[in-house]
Amino acid sequence: MSEKEISETGFAATPQWLDEEFLEKVLKYHEKCEEIKITELKVNPASILNNLASIIFKIDVSYEIKNHSKVHSNFILKTIPEEKDIKLDFQKYNTAFPTEMFIYEKILPKMHELLRAKNDDTVFAPEFIYCTDTPVPMIILKDLSFDGFCSPMNLLEIDATKVVTEKLSKFHACSMFLHENGTPIDSLTESFVKPTHGKDSFTEVWIKPGLELAISYFKKWEGCQNIAEKLIKSEKTIIERFTQIYVDPSKGPYNILNHGDFHHGNLMQRNGGVLPQDLLLIDFQFSFFGTPAVDFIYMLYLMTSQKVRKNHRNEIMELYFEKFVATLKLLDFKGKIPTFTEFENELKRCRLMELVLLLCFGAYFYVNWEDKSTKTVVEAAQEKNLYAPTIPIWENNEEWKEYVTKSVEEMINKGFLD
């Protein structure tokens, strides 16, 4: 495939360094053996470019180890392309790749080791294979698709929500234990939401346009002018308060390692994800040290169905905190264990996030991505209109209109903007 053909189809070109010599180095590290010979190697782009943070290649490799044992493995390689690519401009403005490398190489193995020592076989993420900064930053992981994993097609119902809730609570608890015992998780304070001088911020790229799109429709929908007026009046404060939740961990009574981008697209599941071993987390590039409210609220609004959020919110809160405390006790945590009241108060302190996530991202879950007329995220980014795929939903979807209007009105009445 020529570079021109690659450009037209949306696939990334396989970099020259991703060859047999490089993969032998990777396999020697992974197998902890210096005598490895690759017998067959295939490298292909994983998919059309549709991820704003990285590009992905699939690696299919057969090799022999020194004792003549034959192995066949499939890996996923995530990297930043060497050529300029519009979809990675935002990626280059933050610490995403170093953060993800740190999580996969240093943090997740420690978490698994802690739990194994207590006879807990929880696995949080795909198996880590290798990472390096040379010749470009990259992470290599086991390809889960060969074990039957895939991205969820729909938002989670209650059974799968309970599984991901327990997994999240254990992840948070393990991070709290590691932090208490000297692992520098609190160094991860450079949240992708934190403004950086001279560079587009997350709130300028995603939050402000999302709020303005929502306001434009509330202004013209009958009976919604009052909502529009309150949002217009509070717009600047909303963005400031949203940012503050991420960048000032001192505001809360306790902090943990957040996944940071905890939406359903960052899950891999098989068999509906209703057993712990059938649901794994991916994409830790936006992980940061801060309030547990961020991950929990993300889970409620960007991972679970409306039905679960409406009918099981308290149940999910209680389950999360029960498993969080139980994991800390299992690990013989010596620090102060947070109270349920403190957790509740954090959710209340950060509840503005619920309004923001609903307004900015809720309509995405109504988009028919199989409709060829729907703009992809990449196309929308190229046109500098990231909300283009949702405009038909705001314009024509009566179910969304009724749901978002009722929800935002309730949030405002409960003081979310105060």
PDB file of C-alpha atoms in Angstrom, residues 46 56-59 74-78 139-144:
ATOM      1  CA  ALA A  46      -5.306  -1.880  13.572  1.00  0.00           C
ATOM      2  CA  ILE A  56      -2.370   1.406  16.821  1.00  0.00           C
ATOM      3  CA  PHE A  57      -0.723  -1.467  14.952  1.00  0.00           C
ATOM      4  CA  LYS A  58      -1.432  -5.182  15.228  1.00  0.00           C
ATOM      5  CA  ILE A  59       1.566  -7.498  15.432  1.00  0.00           C
ATOM      6  CA  ASN A  74      -0.443 -11.334  18.948  1.00  0.00           C
ATOM      7  CA  PHE A  75       0.296  -7.873  20.277  1.00  0.00           C
ATOM      8  CA  ILE A  76      -1.074  -4.346  20.028  1.00  0.00           C
ATOM      9  CA  LEU A  77       1.413  -1.489  19.618  1.00  0.00           C
ATOM     10  CA  LYS A  78       0.308   2.047  20.511  1.00  0.00           C
ATOM     11  CA  ILE A 139       3.513   0.740  24.456  1.00  0.00           C
ATOM     12  CA  ILE A 140       3.083  -2.905  23.456  1.00  0.00           C
ATOM     13  CA  LEU A 141       0.299  -4.971  25.012  1.00  0.00           C
ATOM     14  CA  LYS A 142      -1.263  -8.370  24.518  1.00  0.00           C
ATOM     15  CA  ASP A 143      -3.946  -8.293  21.819  1.00  0.00           C
ATOM     16  CA  LEU A 144      -7.151  -9.103  23.704  1.00  0.00           C
TER      17      LEU A 144
END
